[in-house]
Coordinates of C-alpha atoms in Angstrom, one line a residue:
X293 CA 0.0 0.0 0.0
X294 CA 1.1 3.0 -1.2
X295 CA 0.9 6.1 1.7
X296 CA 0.7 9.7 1.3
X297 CA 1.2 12.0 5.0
X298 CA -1.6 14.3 6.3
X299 CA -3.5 16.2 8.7
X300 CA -6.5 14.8 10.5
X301 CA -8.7 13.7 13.4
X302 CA -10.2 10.8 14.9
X303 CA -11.5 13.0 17.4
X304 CA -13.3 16.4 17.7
X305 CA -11.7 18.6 20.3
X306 CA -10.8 22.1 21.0
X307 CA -8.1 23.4 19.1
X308 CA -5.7 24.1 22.1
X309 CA -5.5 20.3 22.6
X310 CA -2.6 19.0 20.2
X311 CA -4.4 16.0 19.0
X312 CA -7.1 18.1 17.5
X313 CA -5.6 17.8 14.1
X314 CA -2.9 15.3 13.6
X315 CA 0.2 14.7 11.6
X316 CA -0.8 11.3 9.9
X317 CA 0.0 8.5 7.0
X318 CA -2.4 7.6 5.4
X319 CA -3.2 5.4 2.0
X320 CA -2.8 7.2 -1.1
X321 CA -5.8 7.3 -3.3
X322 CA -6.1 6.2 -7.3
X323 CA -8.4 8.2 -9.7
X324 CA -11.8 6.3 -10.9
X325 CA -14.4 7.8 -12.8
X326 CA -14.0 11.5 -13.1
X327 CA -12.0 12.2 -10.7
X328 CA -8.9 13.7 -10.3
X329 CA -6.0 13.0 -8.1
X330 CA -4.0 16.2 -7.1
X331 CA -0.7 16.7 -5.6
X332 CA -1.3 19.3 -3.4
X333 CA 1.1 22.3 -3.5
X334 CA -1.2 24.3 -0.9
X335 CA -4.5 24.7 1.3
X336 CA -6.2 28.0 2.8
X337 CA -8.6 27.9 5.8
X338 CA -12.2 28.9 6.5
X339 CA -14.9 28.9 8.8
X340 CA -15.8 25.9 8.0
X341 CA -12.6 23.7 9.0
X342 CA -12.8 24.9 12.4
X343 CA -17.3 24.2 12.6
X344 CA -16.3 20.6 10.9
X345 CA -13.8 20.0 13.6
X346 CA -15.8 21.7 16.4
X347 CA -15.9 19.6 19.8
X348 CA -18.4 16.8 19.7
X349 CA -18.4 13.2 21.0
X350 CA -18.2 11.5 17.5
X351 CA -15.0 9.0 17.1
X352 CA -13.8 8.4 13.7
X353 CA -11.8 5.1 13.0
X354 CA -10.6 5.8 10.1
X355 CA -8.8 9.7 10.4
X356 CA -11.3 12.5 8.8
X357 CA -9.4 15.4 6.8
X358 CA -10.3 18.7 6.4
X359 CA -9.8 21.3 4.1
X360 CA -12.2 22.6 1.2
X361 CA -9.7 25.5 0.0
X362 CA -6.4 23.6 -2.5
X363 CA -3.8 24.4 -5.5
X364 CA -2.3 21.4 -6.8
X365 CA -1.2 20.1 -9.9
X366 CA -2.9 16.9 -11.4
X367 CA -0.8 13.6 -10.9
X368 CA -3.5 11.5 -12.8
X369 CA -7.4 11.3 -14.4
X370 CA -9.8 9.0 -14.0
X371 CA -10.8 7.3 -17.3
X372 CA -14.1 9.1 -17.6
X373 CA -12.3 12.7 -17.1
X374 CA -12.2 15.3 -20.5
X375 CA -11.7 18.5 -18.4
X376 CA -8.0 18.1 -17.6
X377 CA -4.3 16.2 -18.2
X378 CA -1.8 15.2 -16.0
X379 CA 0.4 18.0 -15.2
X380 CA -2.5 20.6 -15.4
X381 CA -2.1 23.2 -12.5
X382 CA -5.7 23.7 -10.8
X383 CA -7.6 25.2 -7.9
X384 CA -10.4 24.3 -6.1
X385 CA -12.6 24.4 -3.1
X386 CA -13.9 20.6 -2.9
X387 CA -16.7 18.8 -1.6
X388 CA -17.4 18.4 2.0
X389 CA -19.2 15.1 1.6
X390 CA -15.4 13.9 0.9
X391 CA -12.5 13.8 2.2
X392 CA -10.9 17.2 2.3
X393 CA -7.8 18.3 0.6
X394 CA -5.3 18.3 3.7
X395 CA -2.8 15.9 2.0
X396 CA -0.4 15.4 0.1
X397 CA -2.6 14.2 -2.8
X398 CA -6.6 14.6 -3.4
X399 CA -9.0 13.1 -5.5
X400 CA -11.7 15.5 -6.4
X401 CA -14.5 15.4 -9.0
X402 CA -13.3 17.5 -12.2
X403 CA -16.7 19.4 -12.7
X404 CA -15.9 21.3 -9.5
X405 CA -11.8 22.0 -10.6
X406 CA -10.7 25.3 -12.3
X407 CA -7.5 25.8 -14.2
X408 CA -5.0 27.9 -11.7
X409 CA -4.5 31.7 -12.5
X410 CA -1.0 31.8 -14.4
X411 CA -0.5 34.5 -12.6
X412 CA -0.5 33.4 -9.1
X413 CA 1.8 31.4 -7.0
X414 CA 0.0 28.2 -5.8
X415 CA -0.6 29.9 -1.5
X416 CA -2.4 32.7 -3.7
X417 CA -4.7 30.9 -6.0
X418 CA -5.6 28.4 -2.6
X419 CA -6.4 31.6 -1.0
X420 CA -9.9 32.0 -3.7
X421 CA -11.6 29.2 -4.3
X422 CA -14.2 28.5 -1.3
X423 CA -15.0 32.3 -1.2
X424 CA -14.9 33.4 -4.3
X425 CA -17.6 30.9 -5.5
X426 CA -19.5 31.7 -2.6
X427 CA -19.1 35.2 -3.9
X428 CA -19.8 35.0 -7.4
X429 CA -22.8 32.4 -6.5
X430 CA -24.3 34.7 -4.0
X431 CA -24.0 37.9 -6.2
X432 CA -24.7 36.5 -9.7
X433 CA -26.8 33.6 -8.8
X434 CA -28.7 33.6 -5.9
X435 CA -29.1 37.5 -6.0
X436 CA -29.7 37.8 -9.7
X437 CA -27.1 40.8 -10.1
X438 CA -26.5 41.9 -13.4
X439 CA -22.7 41.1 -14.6
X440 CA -23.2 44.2 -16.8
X441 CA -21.6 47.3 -15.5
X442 CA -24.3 49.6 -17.7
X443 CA -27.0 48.1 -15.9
X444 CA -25.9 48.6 -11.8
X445 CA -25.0 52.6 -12.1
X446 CA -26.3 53.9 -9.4
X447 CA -27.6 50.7 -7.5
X448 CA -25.3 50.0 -4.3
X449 CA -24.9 46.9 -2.5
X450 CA -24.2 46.6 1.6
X451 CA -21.7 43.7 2.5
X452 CA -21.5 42.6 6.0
X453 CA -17.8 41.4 7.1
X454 CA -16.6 43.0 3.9
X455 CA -12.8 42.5 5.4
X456 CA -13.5 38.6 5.7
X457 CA -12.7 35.9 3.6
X458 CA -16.0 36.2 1.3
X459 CA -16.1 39.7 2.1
X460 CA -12.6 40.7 0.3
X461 CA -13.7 38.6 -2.6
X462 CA -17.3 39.9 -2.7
X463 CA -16.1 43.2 -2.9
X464 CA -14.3 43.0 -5.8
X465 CA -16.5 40.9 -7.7
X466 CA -19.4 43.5 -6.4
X467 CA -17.0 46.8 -7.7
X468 CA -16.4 45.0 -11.2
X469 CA -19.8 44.6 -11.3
X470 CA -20.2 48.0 -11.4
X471 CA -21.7 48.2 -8.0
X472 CA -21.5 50.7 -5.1
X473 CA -20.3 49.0 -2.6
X474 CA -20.4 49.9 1.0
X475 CA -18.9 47.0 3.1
X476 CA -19.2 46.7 7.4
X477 CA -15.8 46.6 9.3
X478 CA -15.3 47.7 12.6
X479 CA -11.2 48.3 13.1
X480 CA -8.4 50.5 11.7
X481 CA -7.0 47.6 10.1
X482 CA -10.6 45.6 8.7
X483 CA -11.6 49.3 7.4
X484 CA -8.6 49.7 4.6
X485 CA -8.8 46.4 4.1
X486 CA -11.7 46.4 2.7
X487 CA -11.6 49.8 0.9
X488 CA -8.3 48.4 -0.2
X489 CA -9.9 45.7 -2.1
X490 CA -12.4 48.6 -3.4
X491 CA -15.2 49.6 -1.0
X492 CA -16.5 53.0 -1.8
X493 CA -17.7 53.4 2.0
X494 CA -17.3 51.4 5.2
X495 CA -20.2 51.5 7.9
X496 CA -20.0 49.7 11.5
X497 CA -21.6 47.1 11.6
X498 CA -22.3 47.5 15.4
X499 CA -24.1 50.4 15.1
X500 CA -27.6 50.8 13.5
X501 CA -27.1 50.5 9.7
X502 CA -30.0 53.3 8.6
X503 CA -28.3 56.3 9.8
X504 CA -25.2 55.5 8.8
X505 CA -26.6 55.0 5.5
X506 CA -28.5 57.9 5.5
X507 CA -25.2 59.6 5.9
X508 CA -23.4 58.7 3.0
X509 CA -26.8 59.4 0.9
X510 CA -28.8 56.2 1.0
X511 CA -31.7 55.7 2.7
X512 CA -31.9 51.7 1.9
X513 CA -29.7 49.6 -0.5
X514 CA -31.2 46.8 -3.2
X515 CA -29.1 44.4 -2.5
X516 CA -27.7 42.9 1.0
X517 CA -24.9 40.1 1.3
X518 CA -24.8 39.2 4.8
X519 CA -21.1 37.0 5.7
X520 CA -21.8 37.2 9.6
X521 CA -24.2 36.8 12.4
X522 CA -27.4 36.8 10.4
X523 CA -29.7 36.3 13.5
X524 CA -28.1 39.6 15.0
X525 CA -27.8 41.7 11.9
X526 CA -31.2 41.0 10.8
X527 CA -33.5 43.9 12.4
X528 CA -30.9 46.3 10.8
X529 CA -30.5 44.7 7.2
X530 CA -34.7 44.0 7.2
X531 CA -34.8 48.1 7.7
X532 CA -32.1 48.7 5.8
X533 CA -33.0 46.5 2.4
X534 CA -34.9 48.3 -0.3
X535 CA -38.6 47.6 -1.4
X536 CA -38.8 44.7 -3.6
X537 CA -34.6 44.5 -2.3
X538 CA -32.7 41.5 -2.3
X539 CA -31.4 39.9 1.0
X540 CA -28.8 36.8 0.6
X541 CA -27.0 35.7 3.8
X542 CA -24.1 32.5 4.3
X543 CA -24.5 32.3 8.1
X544 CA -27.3 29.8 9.3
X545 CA -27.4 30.6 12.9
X546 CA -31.0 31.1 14.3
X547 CA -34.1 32.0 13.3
X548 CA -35.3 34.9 11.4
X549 CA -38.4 37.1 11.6
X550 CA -39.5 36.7 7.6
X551 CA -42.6 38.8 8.8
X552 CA -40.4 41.7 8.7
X553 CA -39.7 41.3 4.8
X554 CA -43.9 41.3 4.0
X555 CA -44.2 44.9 3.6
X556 CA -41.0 45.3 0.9
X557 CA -41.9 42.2 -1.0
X558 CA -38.6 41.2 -0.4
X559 CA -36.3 38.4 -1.1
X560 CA -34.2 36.2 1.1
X561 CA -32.5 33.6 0.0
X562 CA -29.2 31.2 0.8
X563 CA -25.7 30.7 -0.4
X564 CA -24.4 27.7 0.6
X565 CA -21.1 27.1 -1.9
X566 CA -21.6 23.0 -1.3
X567 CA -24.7 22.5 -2.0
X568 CA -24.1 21.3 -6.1
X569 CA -21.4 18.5 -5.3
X570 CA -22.8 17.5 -2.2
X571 CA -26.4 16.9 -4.3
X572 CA -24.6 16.4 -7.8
X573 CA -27.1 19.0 -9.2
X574 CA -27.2 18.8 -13.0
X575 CA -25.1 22.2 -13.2
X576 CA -22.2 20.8 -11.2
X577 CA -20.2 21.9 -13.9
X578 CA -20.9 25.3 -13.5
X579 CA -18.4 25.8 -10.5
X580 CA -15.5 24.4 -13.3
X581 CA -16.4 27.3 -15.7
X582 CA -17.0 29.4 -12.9
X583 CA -13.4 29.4 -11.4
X584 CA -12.0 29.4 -15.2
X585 CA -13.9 32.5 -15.4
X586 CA -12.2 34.3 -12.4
X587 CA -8.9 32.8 -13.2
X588 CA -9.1 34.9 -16.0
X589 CA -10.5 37.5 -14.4
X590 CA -7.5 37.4 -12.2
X591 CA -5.1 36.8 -14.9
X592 CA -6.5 40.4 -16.6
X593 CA -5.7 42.4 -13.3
X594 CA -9.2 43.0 -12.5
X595 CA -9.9 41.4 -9.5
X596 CA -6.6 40.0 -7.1
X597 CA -6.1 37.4 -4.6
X598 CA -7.1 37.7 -1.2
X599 CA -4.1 36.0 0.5
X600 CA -3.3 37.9 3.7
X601 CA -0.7 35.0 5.4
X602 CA 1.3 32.5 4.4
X603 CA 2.5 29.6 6.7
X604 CA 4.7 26.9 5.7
X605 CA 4.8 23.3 5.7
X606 CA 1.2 21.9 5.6
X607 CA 1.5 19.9 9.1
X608 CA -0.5 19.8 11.8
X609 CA 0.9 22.4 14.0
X610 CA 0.5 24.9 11.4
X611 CA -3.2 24.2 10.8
X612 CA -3.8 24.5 14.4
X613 CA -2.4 27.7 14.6
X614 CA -4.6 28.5 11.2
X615 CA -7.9 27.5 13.0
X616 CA -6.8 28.9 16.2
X617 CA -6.6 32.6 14.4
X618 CA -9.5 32.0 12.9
X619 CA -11.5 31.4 15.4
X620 CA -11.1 34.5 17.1
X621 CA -13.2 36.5 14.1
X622 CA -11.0 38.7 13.9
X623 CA -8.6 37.3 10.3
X624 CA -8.8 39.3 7.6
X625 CA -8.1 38.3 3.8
X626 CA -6.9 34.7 4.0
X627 CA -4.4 32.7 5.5
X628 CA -2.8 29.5 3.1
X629 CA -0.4 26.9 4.2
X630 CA 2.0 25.4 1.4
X631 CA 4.1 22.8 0.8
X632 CA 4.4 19.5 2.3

């Protein structure tokens, strides 16, 4: 049996306890169907490595691996793949019904692959994946904003947690888009963050939102993307949202008044970037063309990476540290581990 090393539990524990995430060996897989196997060059972290892993009494036998954020080149294709070659350099966020991509090598279906920006080293093109196609799904899909400059002049768009992983994506995506975009952040450092990835205006997001708004000459937006606390942000974004306004929110975390929406006729709807692999929707394929799209968009200079730190080697002790700074809220951009 051939082995690969990674990182991964058998347990669920808090991340201050060192056999949270392990170093490990484990069997390398082969490619079947269309899969892909990738060497992985590097892995970035979100949100939800550190809710995957979150304490719980659950014992796995066989080690579970985390991480839906990878750059890689492919070391071989199934016999049903068309997409991509051996030797192709790719990015990708994954599927959480899998195994994640914390290991040296990572099969992966190729409908949900893009080619790598040329452009970036392998720590910046893991940075995008996971949030920019939450972005991009939440903006263009489940929002139904227009990708035409022409026709979003003078509509604006609020982002909550705009200095966040999605949020410094969203942004951009939002701005070439030919959105206004006014983005929450509550520090120094999260407010040119975000206006460094192009926010025309910052608000805090723990104060009301109206009068701020009304300050900078709104008195309610179209379009809401909410990246954080939806439960607690929701009195303020249901005054805030426009008649007949768009609401579109990636946090599930307690109920919501929808009463509040009856008198604006307006939408809420979710983003949740794993729902086409993990119910191999018909349009699976969209997520390939999708990150293709952005690579190029990337590749053009019109939108960047998001990469904020860099760690290196992928082992355990460097993960930890990853999920420990990310679970204090307070990251902003993204943090990538590379190289084995």
């Amino acid at each position: 049996m051939e082995t690969m090393k990674a990182v991964g539990l058998h347990r669920y524990l808090p991340i201050e306890n060192p056999e949270s995430l392990l170093d490990l060996k484990i069997e390398k897989p082969v490619a079947t169907g269309r899969d892909l196997l990738v060497r992985v060059k590097a892995v970035a972290v979100n949100p939800v490595d550190y809710k995957v892993r979150s304490p719980k009494e659950k014992v796995e036998e066989n080690p579970k691996v985390l991480g839906w954020d990878v750059a890689g080149i492919v070391e071989e294709v199934g016999p049903d793949c068309t997409l991509f070659r051996p030797g192709d350099e790719v990015y990708y966020a994954g599927d959480i019904t899998r195994q994640g991509g914390n290991s040296e090598f990572h099969l992966i279906d190729e409908r949900i692959v893009g080619k790598k920006p040329k452009s970036l080293d392998f720590a910046q093109a893991a940075a995008l994946p996971l949030t920019t196609l939450t972005a991009y799904e939440a903006l263009f899909e489940r929002m139904n904003i227009s990708r035409e400059p022409n026709e979003n002049k003078n509509k604006a768009i609020l982002i909550i947690g705009a200095a966040g992983g999605v949020g410094s994506i969203a942004v951009q995506l939002a701005k070439w888009a030919g959105l206004t975009v006014i983005g929450t952040a509550s520090r120094p450092d999260s407010v040119a963050w975000a206006k460094e990835q192009g926010a025309d205006y910052t608000i805090n997001h723990f104060e009301e939102f109206v009068p701020q708004l009304k300050q900078l000459g709104y008195e309610t937006v179209p379009y809401i993307l909410c990246l954080n606390a939806t439960a607690k942000h929701w009195k303020n974004m249901a005054n805030a949202i426009a008649p007949q306004g768009t609401i579109c929110s990636i946090v599930a975390d307690g109920p919501l008044d929808m009463l509040s929406l009856v008198n604006k006729s307006a939408t809420f709807v979710w983003e949740w970037m794993f729902t086409r692999a993990m119910f191999q929707t018909e349009d699976m394929i969209q997520q390939h063309m999708l990150l293709n799209e952005v690579a190029d968009l990337i590749d053009s200079k019109k939108i960047k990476t998001t990469l904020s730190e860099r760690l290196s080697p992928i082992h355990a002790e460097n993960l930890r540290k990853a999920h420990s700074l990310l679970e204090t809220g307070r990251v902003i951009g993204k943090i990538a581990i590379e190289n084995f």
